[in-house]
Coordinates of C-alpha atoms and ligand atoms in Angstrom, one line a residue:
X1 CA 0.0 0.0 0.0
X2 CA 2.9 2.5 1.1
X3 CA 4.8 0.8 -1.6
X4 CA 2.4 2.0 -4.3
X5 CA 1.8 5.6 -3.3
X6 CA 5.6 6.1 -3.6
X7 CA 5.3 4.2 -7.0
X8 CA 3.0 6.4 -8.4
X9 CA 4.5 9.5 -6.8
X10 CA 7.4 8.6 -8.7
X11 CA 5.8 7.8 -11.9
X12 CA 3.8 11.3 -12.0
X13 CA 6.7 13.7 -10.6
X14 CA 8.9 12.1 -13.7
X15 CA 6.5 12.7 -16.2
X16 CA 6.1 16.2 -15.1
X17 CA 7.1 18.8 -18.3
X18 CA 7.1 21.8 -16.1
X19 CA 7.0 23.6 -12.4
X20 CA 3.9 23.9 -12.9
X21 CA 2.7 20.5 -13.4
X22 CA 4.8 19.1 -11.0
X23 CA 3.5 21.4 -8.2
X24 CA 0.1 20.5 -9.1
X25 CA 1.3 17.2 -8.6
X26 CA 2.8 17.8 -4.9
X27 CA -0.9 18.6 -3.4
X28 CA -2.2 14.9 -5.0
X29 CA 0.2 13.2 -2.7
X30 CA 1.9 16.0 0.2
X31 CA -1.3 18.2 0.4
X32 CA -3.5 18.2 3.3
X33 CA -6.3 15.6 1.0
X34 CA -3.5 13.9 -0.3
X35 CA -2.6 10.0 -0.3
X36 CA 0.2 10.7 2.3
X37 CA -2.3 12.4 4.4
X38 CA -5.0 9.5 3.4
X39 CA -2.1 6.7 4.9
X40 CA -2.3 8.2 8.1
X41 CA -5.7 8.7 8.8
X42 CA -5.6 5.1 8.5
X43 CA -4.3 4.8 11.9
X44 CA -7.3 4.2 13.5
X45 CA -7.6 1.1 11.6
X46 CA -4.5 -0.6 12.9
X47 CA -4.4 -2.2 16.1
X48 CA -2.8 -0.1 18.7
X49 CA 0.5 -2.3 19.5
X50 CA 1.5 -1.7 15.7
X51 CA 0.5 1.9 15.5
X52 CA 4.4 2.9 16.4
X53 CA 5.4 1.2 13.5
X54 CA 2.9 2.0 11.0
X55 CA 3.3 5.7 11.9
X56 CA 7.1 5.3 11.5
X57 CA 6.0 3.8 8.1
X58 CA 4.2 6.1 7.1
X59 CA 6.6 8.8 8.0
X60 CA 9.1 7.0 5.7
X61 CA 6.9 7.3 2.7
X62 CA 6.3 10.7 3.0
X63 CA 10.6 11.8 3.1
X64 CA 10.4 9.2 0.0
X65 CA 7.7 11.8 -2.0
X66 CA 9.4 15.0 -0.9
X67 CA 12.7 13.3 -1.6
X68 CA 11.3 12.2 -5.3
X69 CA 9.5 15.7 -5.5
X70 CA 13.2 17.7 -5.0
X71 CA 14.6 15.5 -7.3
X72 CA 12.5 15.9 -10.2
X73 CA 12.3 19.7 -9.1
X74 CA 15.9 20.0 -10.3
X75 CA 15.6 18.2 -12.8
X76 CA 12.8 20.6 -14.9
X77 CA 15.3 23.3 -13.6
X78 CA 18.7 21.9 -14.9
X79 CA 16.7 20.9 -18.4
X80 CA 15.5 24.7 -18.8
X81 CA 18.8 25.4 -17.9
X82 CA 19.9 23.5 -20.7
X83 CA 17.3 24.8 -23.3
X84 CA 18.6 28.6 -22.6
X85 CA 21.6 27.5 -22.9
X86 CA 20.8 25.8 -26.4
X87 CA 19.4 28.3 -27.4
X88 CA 20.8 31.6 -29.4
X89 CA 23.9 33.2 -27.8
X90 CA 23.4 36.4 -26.7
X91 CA 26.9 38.1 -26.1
X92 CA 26.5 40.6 -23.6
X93 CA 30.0 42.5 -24.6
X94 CA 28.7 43.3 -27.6
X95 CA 27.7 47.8 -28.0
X96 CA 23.8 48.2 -27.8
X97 CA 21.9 49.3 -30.9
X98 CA 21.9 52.7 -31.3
X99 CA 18.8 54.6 -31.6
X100 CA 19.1 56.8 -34.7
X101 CA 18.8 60.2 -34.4
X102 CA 16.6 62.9 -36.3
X103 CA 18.2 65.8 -37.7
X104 CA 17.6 69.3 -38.6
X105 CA 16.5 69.6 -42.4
X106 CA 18.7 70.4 -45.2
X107 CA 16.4 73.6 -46.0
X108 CA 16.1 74.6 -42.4
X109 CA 20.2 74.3 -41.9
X110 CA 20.5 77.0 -45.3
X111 CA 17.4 79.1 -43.9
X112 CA 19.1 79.2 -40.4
X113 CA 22.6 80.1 -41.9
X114 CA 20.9 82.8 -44.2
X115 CA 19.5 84.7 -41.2
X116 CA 22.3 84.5 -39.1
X117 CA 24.4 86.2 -41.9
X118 CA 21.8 88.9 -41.4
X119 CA 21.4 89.4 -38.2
X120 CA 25.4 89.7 -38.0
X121 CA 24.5 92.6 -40.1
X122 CA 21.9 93.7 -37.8
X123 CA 18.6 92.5 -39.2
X124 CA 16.2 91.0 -36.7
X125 CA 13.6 88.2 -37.4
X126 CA 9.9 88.8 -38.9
X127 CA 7.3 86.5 -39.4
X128 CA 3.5 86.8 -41.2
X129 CA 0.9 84.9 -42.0
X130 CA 0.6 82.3 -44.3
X131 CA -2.5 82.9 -45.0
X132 CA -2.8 86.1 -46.1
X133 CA -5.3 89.0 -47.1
X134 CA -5.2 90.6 -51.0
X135 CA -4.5 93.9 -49.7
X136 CA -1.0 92.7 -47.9
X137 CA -0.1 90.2 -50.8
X138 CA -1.0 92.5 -53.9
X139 CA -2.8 96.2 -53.4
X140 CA -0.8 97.3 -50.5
X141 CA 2.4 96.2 -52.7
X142 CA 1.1 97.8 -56.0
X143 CA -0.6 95.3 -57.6
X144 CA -3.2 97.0 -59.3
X145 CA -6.8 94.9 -59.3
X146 CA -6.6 93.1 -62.6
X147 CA -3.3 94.1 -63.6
X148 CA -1.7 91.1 -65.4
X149 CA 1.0 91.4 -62.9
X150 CA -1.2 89.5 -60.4
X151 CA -0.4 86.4 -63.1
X152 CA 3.1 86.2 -62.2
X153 CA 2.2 84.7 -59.0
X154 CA -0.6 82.1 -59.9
X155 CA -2.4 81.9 -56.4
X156 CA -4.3 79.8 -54.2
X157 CA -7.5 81.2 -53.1
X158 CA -9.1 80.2 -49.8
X159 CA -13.1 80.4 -49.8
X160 CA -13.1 82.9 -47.1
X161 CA -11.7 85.4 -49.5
X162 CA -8.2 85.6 -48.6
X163 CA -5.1 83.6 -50.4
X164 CA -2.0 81.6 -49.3
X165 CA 0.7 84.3 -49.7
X166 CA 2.4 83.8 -53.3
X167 CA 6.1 85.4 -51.7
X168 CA 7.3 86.8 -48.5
X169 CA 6.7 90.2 -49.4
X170 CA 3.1 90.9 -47.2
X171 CA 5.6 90.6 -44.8
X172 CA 7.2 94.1 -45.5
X173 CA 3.8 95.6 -45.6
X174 CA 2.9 93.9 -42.0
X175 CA 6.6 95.6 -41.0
X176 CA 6.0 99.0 -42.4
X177 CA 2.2 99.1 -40.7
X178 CA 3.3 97.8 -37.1
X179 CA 6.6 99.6 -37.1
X180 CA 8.3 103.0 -37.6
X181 CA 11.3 103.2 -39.5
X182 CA 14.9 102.7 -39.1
X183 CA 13.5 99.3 -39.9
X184 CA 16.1 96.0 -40.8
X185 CA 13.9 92.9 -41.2
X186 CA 14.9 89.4 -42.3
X187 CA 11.7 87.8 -42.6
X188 CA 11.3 83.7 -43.5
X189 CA 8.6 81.5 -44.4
X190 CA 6.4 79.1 -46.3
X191 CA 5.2 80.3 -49.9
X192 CA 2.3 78.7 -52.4
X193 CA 1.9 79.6 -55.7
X194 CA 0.2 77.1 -58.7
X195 CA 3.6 75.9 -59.9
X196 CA 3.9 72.2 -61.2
X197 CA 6.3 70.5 -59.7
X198 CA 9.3 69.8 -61.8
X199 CA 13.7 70.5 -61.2
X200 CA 13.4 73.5 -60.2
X201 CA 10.1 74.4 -59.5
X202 CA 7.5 73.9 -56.7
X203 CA 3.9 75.1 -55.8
X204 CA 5.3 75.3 -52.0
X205 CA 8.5 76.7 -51.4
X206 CA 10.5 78.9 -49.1
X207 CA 11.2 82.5 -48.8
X208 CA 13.3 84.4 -47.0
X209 CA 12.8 88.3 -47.5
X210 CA 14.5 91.2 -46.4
X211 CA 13.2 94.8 -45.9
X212 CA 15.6 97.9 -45.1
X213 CA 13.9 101.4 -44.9
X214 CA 15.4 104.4 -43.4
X215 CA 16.3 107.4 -44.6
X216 CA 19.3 108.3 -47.1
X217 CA 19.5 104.6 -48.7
X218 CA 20.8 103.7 -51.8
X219 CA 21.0 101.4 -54.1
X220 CA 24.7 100.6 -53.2
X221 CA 23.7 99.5 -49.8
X222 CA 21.3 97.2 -51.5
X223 CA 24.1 95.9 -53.4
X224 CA 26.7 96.2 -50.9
X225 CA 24.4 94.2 -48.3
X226 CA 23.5 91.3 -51.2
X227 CA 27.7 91.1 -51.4
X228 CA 28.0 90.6 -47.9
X229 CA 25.2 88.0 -47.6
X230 CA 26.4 85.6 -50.5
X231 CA 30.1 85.9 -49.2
X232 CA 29.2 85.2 -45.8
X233 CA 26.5 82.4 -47.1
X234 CA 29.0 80.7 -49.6
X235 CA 32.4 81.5 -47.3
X236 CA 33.8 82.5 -50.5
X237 CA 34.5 85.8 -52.6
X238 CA 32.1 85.3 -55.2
X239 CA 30.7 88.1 -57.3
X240 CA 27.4 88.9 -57.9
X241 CA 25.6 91.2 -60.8
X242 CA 22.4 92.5 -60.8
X243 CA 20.4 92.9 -64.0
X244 CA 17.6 95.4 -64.7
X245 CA 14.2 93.7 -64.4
X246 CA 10.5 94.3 -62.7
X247 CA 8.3 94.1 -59.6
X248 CA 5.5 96.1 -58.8
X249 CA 6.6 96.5 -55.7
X250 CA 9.9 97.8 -56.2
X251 CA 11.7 100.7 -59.3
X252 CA 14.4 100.0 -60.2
X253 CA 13.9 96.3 -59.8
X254 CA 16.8 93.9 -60.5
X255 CA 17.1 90.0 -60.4
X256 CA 20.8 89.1 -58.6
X257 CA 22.9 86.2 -60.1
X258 CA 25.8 84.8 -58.1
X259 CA 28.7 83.3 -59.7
X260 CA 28.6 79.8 -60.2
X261 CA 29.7 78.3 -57.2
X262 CA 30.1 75.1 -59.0
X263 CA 32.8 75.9 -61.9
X264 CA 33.8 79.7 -60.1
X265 CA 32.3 81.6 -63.3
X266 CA 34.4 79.7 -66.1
X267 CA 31.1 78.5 -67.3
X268 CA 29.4 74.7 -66.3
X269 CA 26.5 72.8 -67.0
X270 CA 24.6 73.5 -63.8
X271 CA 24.8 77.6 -64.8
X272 CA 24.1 76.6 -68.4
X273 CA 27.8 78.2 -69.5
X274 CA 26.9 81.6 -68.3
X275 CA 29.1 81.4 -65.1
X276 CA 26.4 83.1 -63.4
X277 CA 23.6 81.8 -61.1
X278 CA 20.1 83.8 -60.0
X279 CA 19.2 83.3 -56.7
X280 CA 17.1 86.8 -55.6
X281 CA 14.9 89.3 -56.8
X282 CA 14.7 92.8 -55.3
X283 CA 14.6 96.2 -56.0
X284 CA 14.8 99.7 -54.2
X285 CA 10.8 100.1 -52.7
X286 CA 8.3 101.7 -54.6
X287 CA 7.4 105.2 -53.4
X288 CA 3.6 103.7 -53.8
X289 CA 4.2 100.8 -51.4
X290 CA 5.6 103.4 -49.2
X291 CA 2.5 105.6 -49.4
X292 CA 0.2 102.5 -48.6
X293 CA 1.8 102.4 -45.4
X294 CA 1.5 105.7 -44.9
X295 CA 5.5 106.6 -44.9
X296 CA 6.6 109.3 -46.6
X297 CA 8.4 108.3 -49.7
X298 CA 10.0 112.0 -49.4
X299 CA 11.7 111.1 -45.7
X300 CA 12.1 107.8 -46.3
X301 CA 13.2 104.8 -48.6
X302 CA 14.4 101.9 -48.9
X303 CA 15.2 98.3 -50.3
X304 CA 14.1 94.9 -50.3
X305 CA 14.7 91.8 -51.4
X306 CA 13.2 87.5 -52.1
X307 CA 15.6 84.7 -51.7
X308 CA 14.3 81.3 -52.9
X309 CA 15.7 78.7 -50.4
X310 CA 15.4 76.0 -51.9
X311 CA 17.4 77.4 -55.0
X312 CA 20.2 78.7 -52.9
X313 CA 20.2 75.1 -51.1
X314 CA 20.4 73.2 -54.2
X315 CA 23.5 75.6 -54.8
X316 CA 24.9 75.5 -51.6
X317 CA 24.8 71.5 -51.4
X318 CA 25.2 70.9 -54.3
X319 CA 21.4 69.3 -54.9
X320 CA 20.6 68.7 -58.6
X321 CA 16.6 68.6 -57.9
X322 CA 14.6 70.6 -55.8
X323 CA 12.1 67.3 -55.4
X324 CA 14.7 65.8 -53.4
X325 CA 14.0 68.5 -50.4
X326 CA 10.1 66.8 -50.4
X327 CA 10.5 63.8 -50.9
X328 CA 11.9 62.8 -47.1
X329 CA 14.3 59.6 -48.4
X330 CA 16.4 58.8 -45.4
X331 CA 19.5 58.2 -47.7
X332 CA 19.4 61.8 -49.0
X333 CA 18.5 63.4 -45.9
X334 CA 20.9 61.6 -43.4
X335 CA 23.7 63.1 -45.6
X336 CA 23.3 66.8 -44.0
X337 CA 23.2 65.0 -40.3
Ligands
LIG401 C1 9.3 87.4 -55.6 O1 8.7 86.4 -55.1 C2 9.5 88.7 -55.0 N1 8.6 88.8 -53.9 C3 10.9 88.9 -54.6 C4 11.2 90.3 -54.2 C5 11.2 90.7 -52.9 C6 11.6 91.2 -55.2 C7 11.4 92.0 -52.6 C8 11.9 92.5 -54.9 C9 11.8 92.9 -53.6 P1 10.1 85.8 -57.6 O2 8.8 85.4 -58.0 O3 11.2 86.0 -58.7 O4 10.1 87.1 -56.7 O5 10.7 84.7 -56.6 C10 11.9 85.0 -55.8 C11 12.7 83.7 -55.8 O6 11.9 82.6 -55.3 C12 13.3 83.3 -57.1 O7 14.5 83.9 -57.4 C13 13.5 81.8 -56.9 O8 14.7 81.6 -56.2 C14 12.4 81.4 -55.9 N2 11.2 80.8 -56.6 C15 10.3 81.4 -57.4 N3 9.4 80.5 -57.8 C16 9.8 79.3 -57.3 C17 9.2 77.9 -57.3 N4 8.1 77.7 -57.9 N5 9.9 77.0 -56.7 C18 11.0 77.3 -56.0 N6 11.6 78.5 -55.9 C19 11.0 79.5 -56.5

């Protein structure tokens, strides 16, 4: 009878696959309604002289369970051991995976270097709207209503009556209205205009304008202050030239060109053999936009010019295609990291 609980204590702690099981296991034979516990209560059965010896029997049996229950306990430990062990080597010497890193965007780094050119020259930081009225965008910068000039810009109209701004420039007007000259502004931001998407072009791009109004400036300090920015931008001593063209907004107008940063001005396939690169409109103010601010174009003047960011960038690093800016490909961006 004793002989048979032990048996099958035996025979059900070795078949045991886990701690678990086994455990279970322990309360069929060592818990309090176990068979251990059902041996004893046999006692009463046995006449009393052999109760000494049955109990010491008994007591036996039950060191022979734990005994079998320890062993087999060690054994599920050792062979779990044994599976880690199996198992794929992990070598704790070896240098974690490093999380990687985000980094500041190409056009941000330009944009950021471009504005601390200028405020080494004194210019402070302005910002507007992107959304923006007519009045700021066109009228108060002499865009007459209907005037074909208005095409230039093809625009984005919201259906609350007011646009996404087609260039910096509402900024100047914002500037002028909330501030009274001497006034040196270096203003950045997001523009829209109905461009397809190609090279060079893109319906949002990024502006950075610049507004100087005081009285007794020229035209030399616009050109003398263009200088400075490209030579402090590039960190070289590249020329620039400035060609007669038009914008409402400004008389005389010019578009700038940089020499080619690529070939140095001997002529390349990125400046089309010119040597010669444009990268900014501007233009001395327009004694009109002055008036619309209510300045008087007698006391005071001024210039002001548009960079296209993305153009410098594309000179600056190098970039043959303004779509890679947009189109967020880790390879191309982790190379400004
Ligand atoms: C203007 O936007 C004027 N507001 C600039 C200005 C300011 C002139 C102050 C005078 C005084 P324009 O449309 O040429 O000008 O644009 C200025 C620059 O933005 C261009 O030289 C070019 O670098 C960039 N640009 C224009 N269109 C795009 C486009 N679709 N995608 C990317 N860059 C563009």
């Amino acid at each position: 009878m004793l002989q048979s609980v032990i048996e099958e204590a035996d025979s059900v702690f070795a078949t045991a696959q886990s701690e678990e099981v086994l455990l279970h296991a322990k309360a069929r034979f060592l818990g309090k309604a176990g068979s251990v516990a059902a041996l004893m209560a046999r006692m009463r059965e046995i006449p009393p002289a052999d109760r000494p010896g049955f109990g010491q029997a008994v007591n036996a049996a039950k060191d022979r369970v734990e005994a079998l229950l320890q062993h087999n306990l060690l054994r599920l430990r050792a062979e779990a051991r044994n599976r880690d062990l199996a198992g794929p080597f992990v070598d704790l010497t070896l240098p974690g995976r490093r999380a990687e890193a985000g980094a500041v965007h190409p056009l941000r780094l330009v944009e950021r270097k471009m504005l601390a050119v200028f405020s080494e020259m004194g210019f402070e930081v302005a910002l507007g709207p992107e959304v923006e009225t007519d009045f700021h965008n066109f009228t108060a910068l002499n865009f007459p209503p209907d005037h074909p000039a208005r095409d230039m810009q093809d625009t984005f109209l919201t259906t609350d009556g007011r646009l996404l701004r087609t260039h910096t420039s509402p900024v100047q007007i914002r500037t002028m209205l909330a501030n009274e000259p001497p006034i040196r502004i270096a203003a950045p931001g997001a523009v829209y205009r109905c461009d397809t998407l190609d090279m060079t072009h893109s319906p949002n791009f990024r502006q950075v304008e610049g507004l100087v109004i005081d009285r007794a400036v020229t035209m030399a300090d616009l050109k003398g202050t263009l200088l400075r920015f490209t030579r402090g931008l590039f960190e070289k001593d590249l020329e620039i030239r400035l060609r007669p063209s038009f914008f409402p907004f400004t008389e005389p107008s010019v578009e700038v060109d940089v020499q080619c940063v690529f070939c140095g001005g001997s002529g390349c396939r990125v400046c089309k053999h010119s040597g010669w690169i444009e990268i900014l409109g501007a233009g001395m103010v327009d004694p009109a936009v002055l008036a619309s601010v209510g300045l008087d174009a007698e006391v005071f003047g001024g210039f002001a010019f548009g960079i296209g960011v993305e153009r410098v960038a594309m000179l600056f690093y190098g970039v043959d295609d303004i779509r890679h800016f947009y189109e967020n490909d880790h390879r191309f961006l982790s190379q400004f990291a």
